[in-house]
Short mmCIF file of C-alpha atoms and ligand atoms in Angstrom, two decimals:
data_model
loop_
_atom_site.label_atom_id
_atom_site.label_comp_id
_atom_site.label_asym_id
_atom_site.label_seq_id
_atom_site.Cartn_x
_atom_site.Cartn_y
_atom_site.Cartn_z
CA MET A 8 -24.58 8.53 12.96
CA LEU A 9 -24.20 9.71 9.42
CA MET A 10 -21.23 10.90 7.86
CA ASN A 11 -22.74 14.43 7.96
CA THR A 12 -24.09 14.44 10.47
CA VAL A 13 -23.63 17.81 12.52
CA ARG A 14 -21.89 18.12 15.96
CA THR A 15 -21.44 20.89 18.14
CA ARG A 16 -19.59 21.59 21.40
CA ILE A 17 -18.59 24.50 23.74
CA ALA A 18 -15.33 23.73 25.50
CA PRO A 19 -15.25 25.16 28.43
CA SER A 20 -12.00 25.17 30.79
CA PRO A 21 -13.22 25.01 34.99
CA THR A 22 -11.13 28.19 35.61
CA GLY A 23 -14.35 30.41 37.00
CA GLN A 24 -16.85 30.70 39.42
CA ASP A 25 -19.62 29.91 37.29
CA LEU A 26 -20.50 29.44 33.32
CA HIS A 27 -19.52 32.93 31.89
CA ILE A 28 -22.71 34.73 30.13
CA GLY A 29 -20.33 34.90 27.37
CA ASN A 30 -19.76 31.13 27.25
CA ALA A 31 -23.80 30.48 27.93
CA TYR A 32 -24.30 33.02 24.44
CA THR A 33 -21.80 30.40 22.46
CA ALA A 34 -24.10 27.18 24.33
CA LEU A 35 -26.82 28.69 23.07
CA ILE A 36 -25.81 29.40 19.29
CA ASN A 37 -24.09 26.06 19.20
CA TYR A 38 -27.31 24.27 20.75
CA VAL A 39 -29.28 26.04 18.38
CA PHE A 40 -27.41 25.23 15.40
CA ALA A 41 -27.07 21.69 15.94
CA VAL A 42 -30.50 20.90 16.48
CA SER A 43 -32.30 22.92 13.74
CA HIS A 44 -29.71 20.39 11.72
CA GLY A 45 -30.90 17.52 13.05
CA GLY A 46 -27.41 17.52 14.82
CA GLN A 47 -26.30 16.96 18.38
CA PHE A 48 -24.53 19.44 20.94
CA LEU A 49 -22.40 18.09 23.44
CA ILE A 50 -20.08 19.55 26.48
CA ARG A 51 -16.90 19.09 26.53
CA ILE A 52 -14.52 20.05 29.68
CA GLU A 53 -11.43 21.12 29.34
CA ASP A 54 -8.99 21.11 32.65
CA THR A 55 -5.51 20.81 31.48
CA ASP A 56 -4.55 24.64 33.16
CA ARG A 57 -4.27 22.70 36.23
CA THR A 58 -2.61 26.10 37.62
CA ARG A 59 -6.25 27.82 36.35
CA PHE A 60 -8.04 24.67 37.83
CA VAL A 61 -10.83 26.00 40.27
CA GLU A 62 -12.59 23.10 42.13
CA GLY A 63 -16.52 23.28 41.97
CA SER A 64 -16.67 25.23 38.21
CA GLU A 65 -17.28 22.45 36.40
CA GLN A 66 -20.35 21.58 38.37
CA ARG A 67 -21.67 24.44 38.39
CA ILE A 68 -21.15 25.17 34.88
CA LEU A 69 -23.25 22.15 34.15
CA GLU A 70 -25.89 23.74 36.80
CA SER A 71 -25.87 26.90 34.68
CA LEU A 72 -26.29 25.05 31.80
CA LYS A 73 -29.05 23.07 33.05
CA TRP A 74 -30.83 26.08 34.37
CA LEU A 75 -31.08 28.11 31.39
CA GLY A 76 -32.30 25.16 29.69
CA ILE A 77 -29.46 24.26 27.31
CA PRO A 78 -29.94 20.61 27.22
CA HIS A 79 -26.48 18.46 25.49
CA ALA A 80 -26.63 14.94 23.77
CA GLU A 81 -22.98 14.11 25.68
CA GLY A 82 -21.27 15.01 28.42
CA PRO A 83 -18.80 14.83 31.33
CA ASP A 84 -21.70 14.32 33.32
CA ILE A 85 -24.33 11.86 31.25
CA GLY A 86 -21.34 10.39 29.43
CA GLY A 87 -21.81 9.32 25.42
CA PRO A 88 -20.02 6.99 22.52
CA PHE A 89 -16.50 9.66 22.50
CA ALA A 90 -16.75 9.25 26.17
CA PRO A 91 -14.76 10.64 28.72
CA TYR A 92 -15.09 14.14 28.04
CA ARG A 93 -13.11 15.65 30.63
CA GLN A 94 -9.62 15.94 29.02
CA SER A 95 -7.65 15.42 32.08
CA GLU A 96 -9.22 11.52 31.57
CA ARG A 97 -7.48 11.44 28.47
CA LEU A 98 -4.24 12.00 28.93
CA GLU A 99 -2.42 8.96 27.03
CA LEU A 100 -4.70 9.93 24.04
CA TYR A 101 -2.87 13.75 23.73
CA LYS A 102 0.60 12.04 24.52
CA LYS A 103 0.26 8.99 21.53
CA TYR A 104 -0.90 12.02 19.35
CA ALA A 105 2.01 14.23 20.43
CA GLU A 106 4.71 11.59 19.47
CA GLU A 107 2.93 10.71 16.22
CA LEU A 108 3.83 14.41 14.95
CA VAL A 109 7.36 14.03 16.87
CA ASP A 110 7.48 10.32 14.27
CA THR A 111 6.38 12.72 11.12
CA GLY A 112 8.56 15.66 11.97
CA HIS A 113 6.08 17.94 12.81
CA ALA A 114 6.75 18.40 16.11
CA TYR A 115 10.08 18.15 18.30
CA TYR A 116 10.98 17.80 21.96
CA CYS A 117 12.09 21.04 23.77
CA PHE A 118 14.66 20.68 26.41
CA CYS A 119 14.93 24.58 27.28
CA THR A 120 14.63 25.99 31.06
CA ALA A 121 12.57 28.56 32.20
CA ASP A 122 15.65 31.07 32.36
CA ARG A 123 16.37 30.32 29.20
CA LEU A 124 12.57 30.87 28.24
CA SER A 125 12.45 33.99 30.57
CA LYS A 126 15.50 35.43 29.03
CA MET A 127 15.01 34.90 25.95
CA ARG A 128 11.75 36.81 26.17
CA LYS A 129 13.26 39.44 27.91
CA ASP A 130 15.62 39.92 24.83
CA GLN A 131 12.89 40.14 22.49
CA GLU A 132 10.69 42.66 24.30
CA ALA A 133 14.08 45.05 24.48
CA ASN A 134 14.01 44.22 20.71
CA HIS A 135 10.98 45.40 19.98
CA LYS A 136 10.62 41.35 18.58
CA PRO A 137 7.49 39.47 18.82
CA PRO A 138 7.40 36.82 21.99
CA MET A 139 8.26 34.03 20.11
CA TYR A 140 10.44 30.58 20.67
CA ASP A 141 13.73 30.77 19.10
CA LYS A 142 13.46 27.34 17.45
CA LYS A 143 16.78 26.25 19.57
CA CYS A 144 15.81 22.71 20.13
CA ARG A 145 14.08 21.80 16.28
CA ALA A 146 18.22 21.98 16.01
CA ASN A 147 18.61 19.03 18.01
CA SER A 148 19.71 15.97 16.48
CA LYS A 149 17.84 12.19 17.60
CA GLN A 150 20.83 11.26 19.47
CA GLN A 151 20.96 14.67 21.45
CA THR A 152 17.32 14.33 22.09
CA ALA A 153 17.02 10.48 23.14
CA ASN A 154 20.02 11.55 25.71
CA SER A 155 18.03 14.17 26.90
CA ILE A 156 15.75 11.65 27.55
CA LYS A 157 17.29 9.23 28.94
CA ASN A 158 19.40 11.77 31.27
CA GLY A 159 15.44 12.93 32.58
CA GLU A 160 15.36 16.27 31.61
CA LYS A 161 12.08 18.05 31.71
CA TYR A 162 10.74 18.27 28.50
CA VAL A 163 7.95 19.74 26.15
CA ILE A 164 6.61 18.73 22.78
CA ARG A 165 6.35 22.12 20.38
CA LEU A 166 4.54 22.74 16.98
CA ASN A 167 6.86 22.50 14.47
CA VAL A 168 5.44 25.26 12.61
CA PRO A 169 7.06 25.96 8.80
CA ASP A 170 9.02 28.57 8.56
CA GLU A 171 7.72 29.91 4.87
CA GLY A 172 4.38 30.04 3.87
CA VAL A 173 0.57 31.02 4.92
CA THR A 174 -1.82 29.15 6.83
CA THR A 175 -5.35 29.90 5.70
CA PHE A 176 -8.66 29.18 7.13
CA HIS A 177 -12.22 29.98 6.22
CA ASP A 178 -14.50 31.42 8.75
CA GLU A 179 -18.40 31.15 7.84
CA ILE A 180 -18.78 34.59 9.10
CA ARG A 181 -15.80 36.34 8.28
CA GLY A 182 -14.48 34.60 5.45
CA ASP A 183 -10.90 33.40 4.43
CA ILE A 184 -8.37 34.45 7.49
CA SER A 185 -4.51 34.52 6.61
CA PHE A 186 -2.04 34.14 8.73
CA GLU A 187 2.07 34.61 8.10
CA ASN A 188 3.72 30.96 9.41
CA LYS A 189 6.52 32.74 10.24
CA LEU A 190 4.84 34.87 12.69
CA ILE A 191 3.31 31.49 14.05
CA ASP A 192 5.09 30.06 17.67
CA ASP A 193 6.01 27.25 17.96
CA GLN A 194 3.38 26.72 20.00
CA VAL A 195 4.34 24.09 22.92
CA LEU A 196 1.57 21.12 22.36
CA LEU A 197 2.36 18.62 25.62
CA LYS A 198 3.50 20.12 28.81
CA SER A 199 6.15 19.30 31.26
CA ASP A 200 3.29 17.94 33.45
CA GLY A 201 2.34 15.25 30.29
CA TYR A 202 -1.39 17.26 30.39
CA PRO A 203 -1.71 18.89 26.44
CA THR A 204 -2.05 22.41 25.97
CA TYR A 205 -5.61 23.96 24.81
CA HIS A 206 -3.98 23.92 21.00
CA LEU A 207 -3.29 19.95 20.99
CA GLY A 208 -6.39 18.95 23.40
CA VAL A 209 -8.86 21.02 21.55
CA VAL A 210 -7.86 19.27 17.34
CA VAL A 211 -7.36 16.08 18.81
CA ASP A 212 -10.96 15.87 20.60
CA ASP A 213 -12.26 18.03 18.16
CA HIS A 214 -11.37 15.17 15.60
CA LEU A 215 -12.06 12.48 17.56
CA MET A 216 -15.20 13.34 19.06
CA LYS A 217 -16.68 14.22 14.94
CA ILE A 218 -17.55 17.95 15.44
CA SER A 219 -18.66 19.20 12.10
CA HIS A 220 -18.83 22.81 13.39
CA ILE A 221 -16.35 24.47 15.99
CA ILE A 222 -18.59 27.79 16.83
CA ARG A 223 -16.32 29.94 19.53
CA GLY A 224 -15.68 33.50 20.28
CA GLU A 225 -13.53 35.35 18.25
CA GLU A 226 -10.65 35.62 21.04
CA TRP A 227 -9.85 32.32 19.41
CA ILE A 228 -9.18 33.22 16.04
CA SER A 229 -5.15 34.04 16.52
CA SER A 230 -5.29 30.21 18.04
CA THR A 231 -6.67 28.82 14.75
CA PRO A 232 -3.83 28.90 12.66
CA LYS A 233 -1.94 26.53 14.96
CA HIS A 234 -5.03 24.07 14.80
CA ILE A 235 -5.31 24.65 10.97
CA LEU A 236 -1.81 22.80 10.89
CA LEU A 237 -2.37 20.26 13.75
CA TYR A 238 -5.37 19.08 11.34
CA GLN A 239 -3.02 19.20 8.51
CA PHE A 240 -0.24 17.64 10.02
CA PHE A 241 -2.65 14.97 11.14
CA GLY A 242 -3.82 14.63 8.04
CA TRP A 243 -7.38 15.46 9.15
CA THR A 244 -10.40 17.56 7.90
CA PRO A 245 -10.70 20.48 9.74
CA PRO A 246 -14.02 21.28 11.21
CA VAL A 247 -16.17 24.40 9.82
CA PHE A 248 -15.28 27.34 11.72
CA VAL A 249 -17.41 30.20 13.22
CA HIS A 250 -16.05 33.24 15.45
CA MET A 251 -18.49 34.69 17.21
CA PRO A 252 -18.29 38.57 18.21
CA LEU A 253 -17.18 39.31 21.91
CA LEU A 254 -19.88 40.60 23.85
CA ARG A 255 -19.41 44.12 25.07
CA ASN A 256 -20.46 46.54 27.53
CA SER A 257 -22.08 49.57 26.66
CA ASP A 258 -18.48 51.71 26.57
CA LYS A 259 -17.36 48.76 23.39
CA SER A 260 -15.13 47.18 26.36
CA LYS A 261 -14.99 43.22 26.59
CA LEU A 262 -17.23 42.48 28.64
CA SER A 263 -16.34 42.28 32.36
CA LYS A 264 -16.99 42.33 36.19
CA ARG A 265 -16.61 46.07 36.73
CA LYS A 266 -19.04 47.06 34.72
CA ASN A 267 -21.45 44.10 34.66
CA PRO A 268 -22.31 40.90 36.58
CA VAL A 269 -20.61 38.22 34.29
CA TRP A 270 -21.95 34.87 35.42
CA VAL A 271 -24.84 33.26 34.75
CA GLY A 272 -25.42 32.66 38.54
CA ASP A 273 -25.74 36.04 38.71
CA TYR A 274 -28.30 36.58 36.55
CA LYS A 275 -30.07 34.31 38.50
CA ALA A 276 -29.74 35.54 42.02
CA LYS A 277 -31.09 38.83 40.75
CA GLY A 278 -34.19 37.16 39.49
CA PHE A 279 -33.68 37.22 35.85
CA LEU A 280 -35.84 34.26 33.87
CA PRO A 281 -33.74 31.60 31.95
CA GLU A 282 -36.08 31.96 29.05
CA ALA A 283 -35.51 36.10 28.95
CA ILE A 284 -31.70 35.67 29.62
CA LEU A 285 -31.69 32.94 26.09
CA ASN A 286 -33.61 35.60 24.36
CA TYR A 287 -32.06 38.57 25.00
CA LEU A 288 -28.92 36.14 24.08
CA ALA A 289 -30.64 35.39 20.86
CA THR A 290 -30.49 38.87 19.72
CA MET A 291 -26.51 39.58 20.48
CA ALA A 292 -25.36 39.68 16.72
CA TRP A 293 -28.61 37.67 15.08
CA ALA A 294 -31.86 39.38 14.44
CA HIS A 295 -35.13 37.09 14.09
CA PRO A 296 -35.70 37.34 10.19
CA GLU A 297 -39.76 38.71 11.04
CA GLY A 298 -37.88 41.59 13.44
CA LYS A 299 -39.37 40.02 16.58
CA GLU A 300 -37.45 40.67 19.80
CA ILE A 301 -39.63 38.11 21.96
CA PHE A 302 -39.32 34.47 20.75
CA SER A 303 -37.96 30.57 22.42
CA VAL A 304 -35.32 29.12 21.80
CA LEU A 305 -37.55 26.50 19.93
CA GLU A 306 -38.51 29.26 17.73
CA MET A 307 -34.82 30.43 16.72
CA VAL A 308 -34.32 26.78 15.92
CA ARG A 309 -36.63 27.32 13.26
CA VAL A 310 -35.15 30.52 11.65
CA PHE A 311 -32.03 30.11 12.68
CA ASP A 312 -29.31 30.71 10.21
CA VAL A 313 -25.75 31.17 11.14
CA LYS A 314 -24.29 32.95 8.06
CA SER A 315 -26.99 35.72 9.19
CA ILE A 316 -24.69 36.60 12.07
CA GLN A 317 -23.00 39.81 12.57
CA THR A 318 -19.50 40.65 13.52
CA THR A 319 -19.92 44.34 15.02
CA ALA A 320 -19.70 44.13 18.49
CA PRO A 321 -22.29 43.20 20.07
CA ILE A 322 -23.67 45.12 23.72
CA PHE A 323 -24.75 43.60 26.00
CA ASP A 324 -26.81 46.08 27.83
CA VAL A 325 -28.72 44.54 31.33
CA GLU A 326 -31.40 47.30 31.33
CA LYS A 327 -32.74 46.42 28.14
CA LEU A 328 -32.19 42.33 29.36
CA ARG A 329 -34.71 43.94 32.08
CA TRP A 330 -36.96 44.63 29.60
CA ILE A 331 -37.16 41.54 28.13
CA ASN A 332 -37.49 39.79 31.36
CA GLY A 333 -40.48 41.97 32.31
CA GLU A 334 -42.28 40.95 29.12
CA TYR A 335 -41.34 37.15 29.86
CA LEU A 336 -42.86 37.87 33.58
CA ARG A 337 -46.72 38.96 32.33
CA LYS A 338 -45.92 35.83 29.34
CA ILE A 339 -45.27 32.88 31.21
CA GLN A 340 -48.67 31.42 33.10
CA SER A 341 -49.04 32.69 37.03
CA SER A 342 -49.39 29.00 37.88
CA ARG A 343 -45.78 28.62 36.59
CA LEU A 344 -44.84 32.12 37.56
CA LYS A 345 -45.86 31.50 41.29
CA VAL A 346 -43.54 28.46 41.31
CA GLN A 347 -40.52 30.64 39.95
CA ILE A 348 -41.38 33.55 42.78
CA TYR A 349 -41.69 30.60 44.94
CA ASP A 350 -38.12 29.22 44.61
CA PHE A 351 -36.78 32.26 43.98
CA TYR A 352 -37.21 32.93 47.50
CA ASN A 353 -36.62 29.80 49.25
CA GLY A 354 -40.43 28.84 49.93
CA LYS A 355 -40.83 31.87 52.04
CA TYR A 356 -44.45 32.82 50.43
CA ASP A 357 -47.25 30.80 50.88
CA GLN A 358 -47.55 29.33 47.26
CA ASN A 359 -51.58 30.45 47.25
CA LEU A 360 -50.86 33.46 48.31
CA ILE A 361 -48.51 34.34 46.09
CA GLU A 362 -50.49 33.57 42.93
CA ARG A 363 -53.40 35.74 44.80
CA THR A 364 -51.25 38.70 44.12
CA ILE A 365 -49.12 37.92 41.35
CA PRO A 366 -52.32 39.90 39.09
CA LEU A 367 -51.64 43.17 41.44
CA VAL A 368 -48.17 42.95 40.72
CA VAL A 369 -46.57 41.49 37.91
CA GLU A 370 -47.12 44.63 35.97
CA ARG A 371 -44.54 46.55 37.52
CA MET A 372 -42.13 44.08 37.65
CA LYS A 373 -38.92 43.57 35.72
CA THR A 374 -37.30 40.43 37.61
CA LEU A 375 -38.22 38.01 40.38
CA ALA A 376 -36.28 40.20 42.19
CA GLU A 377 -38.75 42.99 42.66
CA TYR A 378 -41.99 40.63 43.80
CA GLY A 379 -40.63 40.98 47.53
CA SER A 380 -40.50 44.91 47.52
CA LEU A 381 -44.10 44.80 45.84
CA ALA A 382 -45.90 41.95 47.45
CA GLY A 383 -44.02 41.30 50.59
CA PHE A 384 -46.60 43.83 52.70
CA PHE A 385 -49.36 40.43 51.83
CA PHE A 386 -47.06 38.77 53.60
CA GLU A 387 -45.83 40.13 56.10
CA ARG A 388 -46.85 43.34 58.42
CA PRO A 389 -44.59 46.66 57.32
CA GLN A 390 -41.40 47.30 59.76
CA GLU A 391 -41.38 50.59 59.10
CA TYR A 392 -43.58 53.19 57.19
CA GLU A 393 -42.15 55.54 54.22
CA ARG A 394 -44.00 58.84 56.23
CA PRO A 395 -45.51 59.25 59.88
CA ILE A 396 -49.17 58.84 59.40
CA ASN A 397 -52.58 60.82 59.98
CA LYS A 398 -53.96 59.36 62.80
CA GLU A 399 -57.24 61.04 62.22
CA LEU A 400 -57.22 60.39 58.17
CA LEU A 401 -56.39 56.96 59.32
CA SER A 402 -59.74 55.75 61.74
CA THR A 403 -61.98 57.59 58.95
CA ALA A 404 -60.76 54.78 56.91
CA SER A 405 -60.91 52.58 59.24
CA HIS A 406 -63.95 53.43 60.74
CA ALA A 407 -65.52 53.08 57.21
CA LEU A 408 -64.31 49.55 56.82
CA GLN A 409 -65.66 47.95 60.14
CA HIS A 410 -68.71 46.93 58.50
CA CYS A 411 -69.55 46.85 54.76
CA ASP A 412 -69.10 44.15 52.13
CA TRP A 413 -64.89 42.74 51.69
CA ILE A 414 -64.99 43.63 48.38
CA HIS A 415 -63.79 46.43 45.97
CA ASP A 416 -66.76 48.35 45.44
CA ALA A 417 -68.06 48.47 48.91
CA MET A 418 -65.06 49.04 50.32
CA GLU A 419 -64.45 52.23 48.09
CA LYS A 420 -68.02 53.32 48.62
CA ALA A 421 -68.10 53.11 52.84
CA ILE A 422 -64.87 55.17 52.44
CA ARG A 423 -65.84 57.55 50.04
CA GLU A 424 -69.14 58.31 51.87
CA ALA A 425 -67.01 58.34 55.47
CA THR A 426 -64.48 60.39 54.02
CA GLU A 427 -67.37 63.33 52.80
CA LYS A 428 -69.32 63.12 56.28
CA ALA A 429 -65.61 64.18 57.92
CA GLY A 430 -65.20 66.92 55.40
CA ALA A 431 -61.25 65.37 54.08
CA LYS A 432 -60.37 64.39 50.74
CA ALA A 433 -60.81 60.75 49.64
CA LYS A 434 -57.60 60.94 47.84
CA ASP A 435 -55.35 62.19 51.05
CA VAL A 436 -57.76 58.76 53.16
CA PHE A 437 -56.65 56.54 50.83
CA MET A 438 -53.07 57.73 51.01
CA GLU A 439 -53.43 57.01 54.89
CA LEU A 440 -54.91 53.37 54.19
CA ARG A 441 -52.27 52.86 51.67
CA VAL A 442 -48.82 53.48 54.25
CA ALA A 443 -50.47 51.93 56.86
CA ALA A 444 -51.61 48.67 55.39
CA THR A 445 -48.50 48.65 53.53
CA GLY A 446 -45.88 51.06 54.85
CA LYS A 447 -45.33 52.35 51.45
CA THR A 448 -46.77 55.29 49.51
CA VAL A 449 -46.32 53.47 46.05
CA GLY A 450 -47.81 50.41 45.17
CA PRO A 451 -50.42 47.81 43.80
CA PRO A 452 -54.16 48.89 43.46
CA LEU A 453 -55.07 49.27 47.29
CA LEU A 454 -58.25 47.87 47.39
CA GLU A 455 -57.45 45.11 45.40
CA SER A 456 -54.79 44.65 47.94
CA LEU A 457 -57.06 44.88 51.26
CA GLU A 458 -58.82 42.45 49.59
CA ILE A 459 -56.68 39.69 49.62
CA LEU A 460 -55.04 40.97 53.34
CA GLY A 461 -58.46 40.02 54.23
CA ARG A 462 -60.80 42.82 56.82
CA GLU A 463 -59.12 41.20 59.87
CA GLU A 464 -55.39 41.69 59.06
CA THR A 465 -56.26 44.89 57.25
CA LEU A 466 -57.95 46.89 60.13
CA SER A 467 -55.27 45.26 62.94
CA ARG A 468 -52.87 47.34 60.65
CA LEU A 469 -54.52 50.08 61.14
N1 LIG B 15 -11.38 25.63 26.69
C1 LIG B 15 -11.70 27.09 25.95
C2 LIG B 15 -12.47 27.61 26.55
O1 LIG B 15 -12.03 27.98 27.88
C3 LIG B 15 -12.24 26.38 24.62
C4 LIG B 15 -12.21 27.32 23.50
C5 LIG B 15 -13.21 26.64 21.74
O2 LIG B 15 -13.94 26.63 22.17
O3 LIG B 15 -11.86 26.07 21.25
O4 LIG B 15 -13.37 28.16 25.89
#
């Protein structure tokens, strides 16, 4: 591996039911950035918060990334040169590094009980002080600490943040960001259950896994000074940081379940195509240099520049995504769309028939889920009719269709002639025909649809 290889990662915590759309966004940017620099994108699972662990979450996260089409070069499922890629399998390492920091005076054992800490927080709240550990155990002598450990007292290891000074880091798209050390909490690094906190785990692993660029959501900005201190204390060079803007609901609030679907699986279930989702995500805080709205990940790789990411809150608008999805439905070959529809409906509809109906309905579709209501009548007789049928007008149509050739032009001619003879309006007869054959008053072009249904089936419906 070259010294200056670009290596990026996402480090999801398996605490939700699936991959969050915001994480899909971060994954896309990390992937595109790595590939555009000839580097590697990897996945690490940060499963150290056992209280929030959700069984099956990791697997669904990986499946959703695969479904989206964001491949990783290393990860918990495929291994790699820095395995294991699941933090719960790396506990020994974190312990070793935490103890190393204690030895160098940059961390200390803390034996404070939950009771004491909660009382301390309440006092701070009452006095309008920021909720921070009061550094009591930092004053413990080596001997005291050794005794407490020997007595089996529960402990955590905390970061020894300097009382004075400022910690600054550079963000590629936001510039320098500084925090006063006196406002940085003596963060727990190693918990009493032997698991690291996010802060220790993330720094140790990003360093050991040779991550060159950390591209993550802006919600982590306030954690970064703690990470910078850790890099300094370990004597490691920090990676480049990029904090992406968070996706927002249309009212600018943080993307939330109440206002929008947030899981990738929800979008799959609603009939969105992975290509369309990635295309839309790409445009969230970045614009194609030629102003294009529709472009592939491959094309993004060619023109992407992380420095041109905008930090203003991007709105994730499902209506816009639906529009892009519709564009993709019309762009992909019908042989592929056929398979997508077939899979989406779990094999309910015949593939050949799907392919023949696609040209008739695709113009009206924005998601795969709309296929069923537009084209379901090709596969099943209508169970109900949108409005009552005028039998007289309908019989005019069905008589006309008994003997004509079963192609669009001949059918049209036959119906128009019969309609004229009966003194009716062609428009009305076509409407009765549509409702009887499809159950609905609007739908794909009628006579082309009847061509596909065939004479026998059509007449029997009439
Ligand atoms: N485990 C963190 C998460 O849940 C990773 C944040 C980071 O990328 O550093 O997103």
